[in-house]
Tab-separated table of C-alpha atoms in Angstrom:
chain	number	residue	atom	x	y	z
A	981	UNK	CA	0.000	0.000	0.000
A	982	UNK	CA	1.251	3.683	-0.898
A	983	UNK	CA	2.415	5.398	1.903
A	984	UNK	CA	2.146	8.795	2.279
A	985	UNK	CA	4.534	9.611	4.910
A	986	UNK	CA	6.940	6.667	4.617
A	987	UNK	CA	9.838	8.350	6.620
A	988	UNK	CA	8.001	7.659	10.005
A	989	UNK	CA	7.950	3.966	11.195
A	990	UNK	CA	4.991	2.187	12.163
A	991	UNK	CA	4.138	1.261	15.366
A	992	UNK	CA	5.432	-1.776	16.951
A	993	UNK	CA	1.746	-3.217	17.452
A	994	UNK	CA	-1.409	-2.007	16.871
A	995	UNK	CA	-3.629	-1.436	19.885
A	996	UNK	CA	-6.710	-3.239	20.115
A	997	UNK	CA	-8.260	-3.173	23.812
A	998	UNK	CA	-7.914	-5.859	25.963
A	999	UNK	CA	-5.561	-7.613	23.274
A	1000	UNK	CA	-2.325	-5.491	24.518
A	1001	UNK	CA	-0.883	-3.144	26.142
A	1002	UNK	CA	-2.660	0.435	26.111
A	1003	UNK	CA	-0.256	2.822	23.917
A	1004	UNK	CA	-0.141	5.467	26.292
A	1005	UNK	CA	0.180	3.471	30.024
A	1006	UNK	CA	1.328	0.381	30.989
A	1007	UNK	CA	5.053	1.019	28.865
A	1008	UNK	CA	2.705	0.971	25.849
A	1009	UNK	CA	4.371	2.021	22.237
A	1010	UNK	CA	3.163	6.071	22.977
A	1011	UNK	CA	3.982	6.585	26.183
A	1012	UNK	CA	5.661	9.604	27.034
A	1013	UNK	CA	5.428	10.440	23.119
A	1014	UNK	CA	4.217	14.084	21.805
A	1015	UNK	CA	2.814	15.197	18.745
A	1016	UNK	CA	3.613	18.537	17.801
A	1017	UNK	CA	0.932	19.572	15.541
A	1018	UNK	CA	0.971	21.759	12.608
A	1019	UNK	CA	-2.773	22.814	11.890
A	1020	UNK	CA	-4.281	21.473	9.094
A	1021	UNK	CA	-5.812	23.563	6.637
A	1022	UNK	CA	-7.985	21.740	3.749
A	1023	UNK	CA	-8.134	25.360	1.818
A	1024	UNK	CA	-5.443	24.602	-1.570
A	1025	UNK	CA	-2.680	21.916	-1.205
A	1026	UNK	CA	-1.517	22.640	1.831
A	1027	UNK	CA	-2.846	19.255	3.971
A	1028	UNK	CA	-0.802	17.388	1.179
A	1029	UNK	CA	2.334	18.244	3.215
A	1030	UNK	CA	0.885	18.020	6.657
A	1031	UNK	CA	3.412	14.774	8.452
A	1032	UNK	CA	0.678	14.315	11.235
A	1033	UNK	CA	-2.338	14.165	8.961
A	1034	UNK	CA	-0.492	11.999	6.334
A	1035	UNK	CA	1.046	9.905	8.688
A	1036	UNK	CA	-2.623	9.333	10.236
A	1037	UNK	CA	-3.676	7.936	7.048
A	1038	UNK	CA	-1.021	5.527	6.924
A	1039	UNK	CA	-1.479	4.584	10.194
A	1040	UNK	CA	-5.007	4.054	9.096
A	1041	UNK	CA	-4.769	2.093	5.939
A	1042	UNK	CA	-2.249	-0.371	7.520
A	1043	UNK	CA	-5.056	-1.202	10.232
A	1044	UNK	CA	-3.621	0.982	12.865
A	1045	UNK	CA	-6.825	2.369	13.689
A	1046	UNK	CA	-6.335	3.638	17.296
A	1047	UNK	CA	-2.943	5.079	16.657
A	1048	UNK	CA	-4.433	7.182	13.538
A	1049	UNK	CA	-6.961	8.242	15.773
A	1050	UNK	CA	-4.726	9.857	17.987
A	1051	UNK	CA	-2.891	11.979	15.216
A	1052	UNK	CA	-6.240	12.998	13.853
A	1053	UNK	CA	-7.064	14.132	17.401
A	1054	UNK	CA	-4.785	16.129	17.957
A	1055	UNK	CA	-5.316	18.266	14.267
A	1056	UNK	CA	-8.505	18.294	15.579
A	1057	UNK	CA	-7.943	19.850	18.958
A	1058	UNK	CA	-5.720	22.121	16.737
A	1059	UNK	CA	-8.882	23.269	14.549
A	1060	UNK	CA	-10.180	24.234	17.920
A	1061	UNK	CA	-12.944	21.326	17.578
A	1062	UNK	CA	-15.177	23.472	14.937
A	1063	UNK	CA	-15.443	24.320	11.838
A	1064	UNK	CA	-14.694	22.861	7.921
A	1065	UNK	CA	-11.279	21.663	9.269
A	1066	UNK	CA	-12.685	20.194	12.030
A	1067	UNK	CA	-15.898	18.340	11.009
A	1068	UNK	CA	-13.990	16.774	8.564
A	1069	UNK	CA	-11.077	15.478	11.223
A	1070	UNK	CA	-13.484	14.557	13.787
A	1071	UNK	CA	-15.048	11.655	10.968
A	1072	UNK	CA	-11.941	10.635	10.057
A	1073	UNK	CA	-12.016	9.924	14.092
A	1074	UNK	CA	-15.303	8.013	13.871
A	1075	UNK	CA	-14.032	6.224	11.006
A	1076	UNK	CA	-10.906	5.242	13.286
A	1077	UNK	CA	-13.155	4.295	15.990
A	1078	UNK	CA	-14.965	1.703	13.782
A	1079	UNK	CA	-12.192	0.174	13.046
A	1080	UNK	CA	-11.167	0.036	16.584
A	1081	UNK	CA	-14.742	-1.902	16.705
A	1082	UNK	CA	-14.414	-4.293	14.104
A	1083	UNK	CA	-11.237	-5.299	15.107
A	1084	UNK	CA	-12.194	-6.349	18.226
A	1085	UNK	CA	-14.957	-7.911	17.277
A	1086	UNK	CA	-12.489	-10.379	15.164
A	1087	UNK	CA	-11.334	-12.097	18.382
């Protein structure tokens, strides 16, 4: 699958509740870990160089649902939760979610 922000390694697991440890406790693969967020703006081109949105949609596509749901969060935080910008991050979130939810539901 194409990546779209291949310099940024995956994950060493995706998190799927009560399968492993949660990402940001229990020495999970996120603790401690920051995301400095550069805004997203969907107005021209400019999400097309955005690291934290593209890396979310990697993270996505390769089934890391929870971890993209994090980046995407924290755009959306960014976007002060309203707005274009922000409708449109918080269903990539939902979208995340359900993935979180069919995944488990795969046991």
């Amino acid at each position: 699958m194409k990546r779209y922000y291949p310099s940024k390694p995956f994950p060493p697991y995706a998190f799927i509740p009560g399968r492993n440890p949660h990402p940001e406790k229990e020495g999970g693969h996120m603790q401690g870990v920051e995301i400095e967020v550069r805004p997203l703006n969907l107005d021209g081109s400019e999400y097309q160089h955005n690291s934290d949105y593209l890396f979310g949609i990697d993270l996505f596509n390769n089934l890391f649902f929870w971890e993209s749901h994090v980046y995407w969060e924290a755009l959306w935080h960014s976007a002060s939760r309203k707005g274009k910008t922000a409708d449109f991050l918080k269903a990539l979130i939902k979208l995340a979610a359900a993935g979180v939810k069919y995944t488990m539901e795969q046991d």
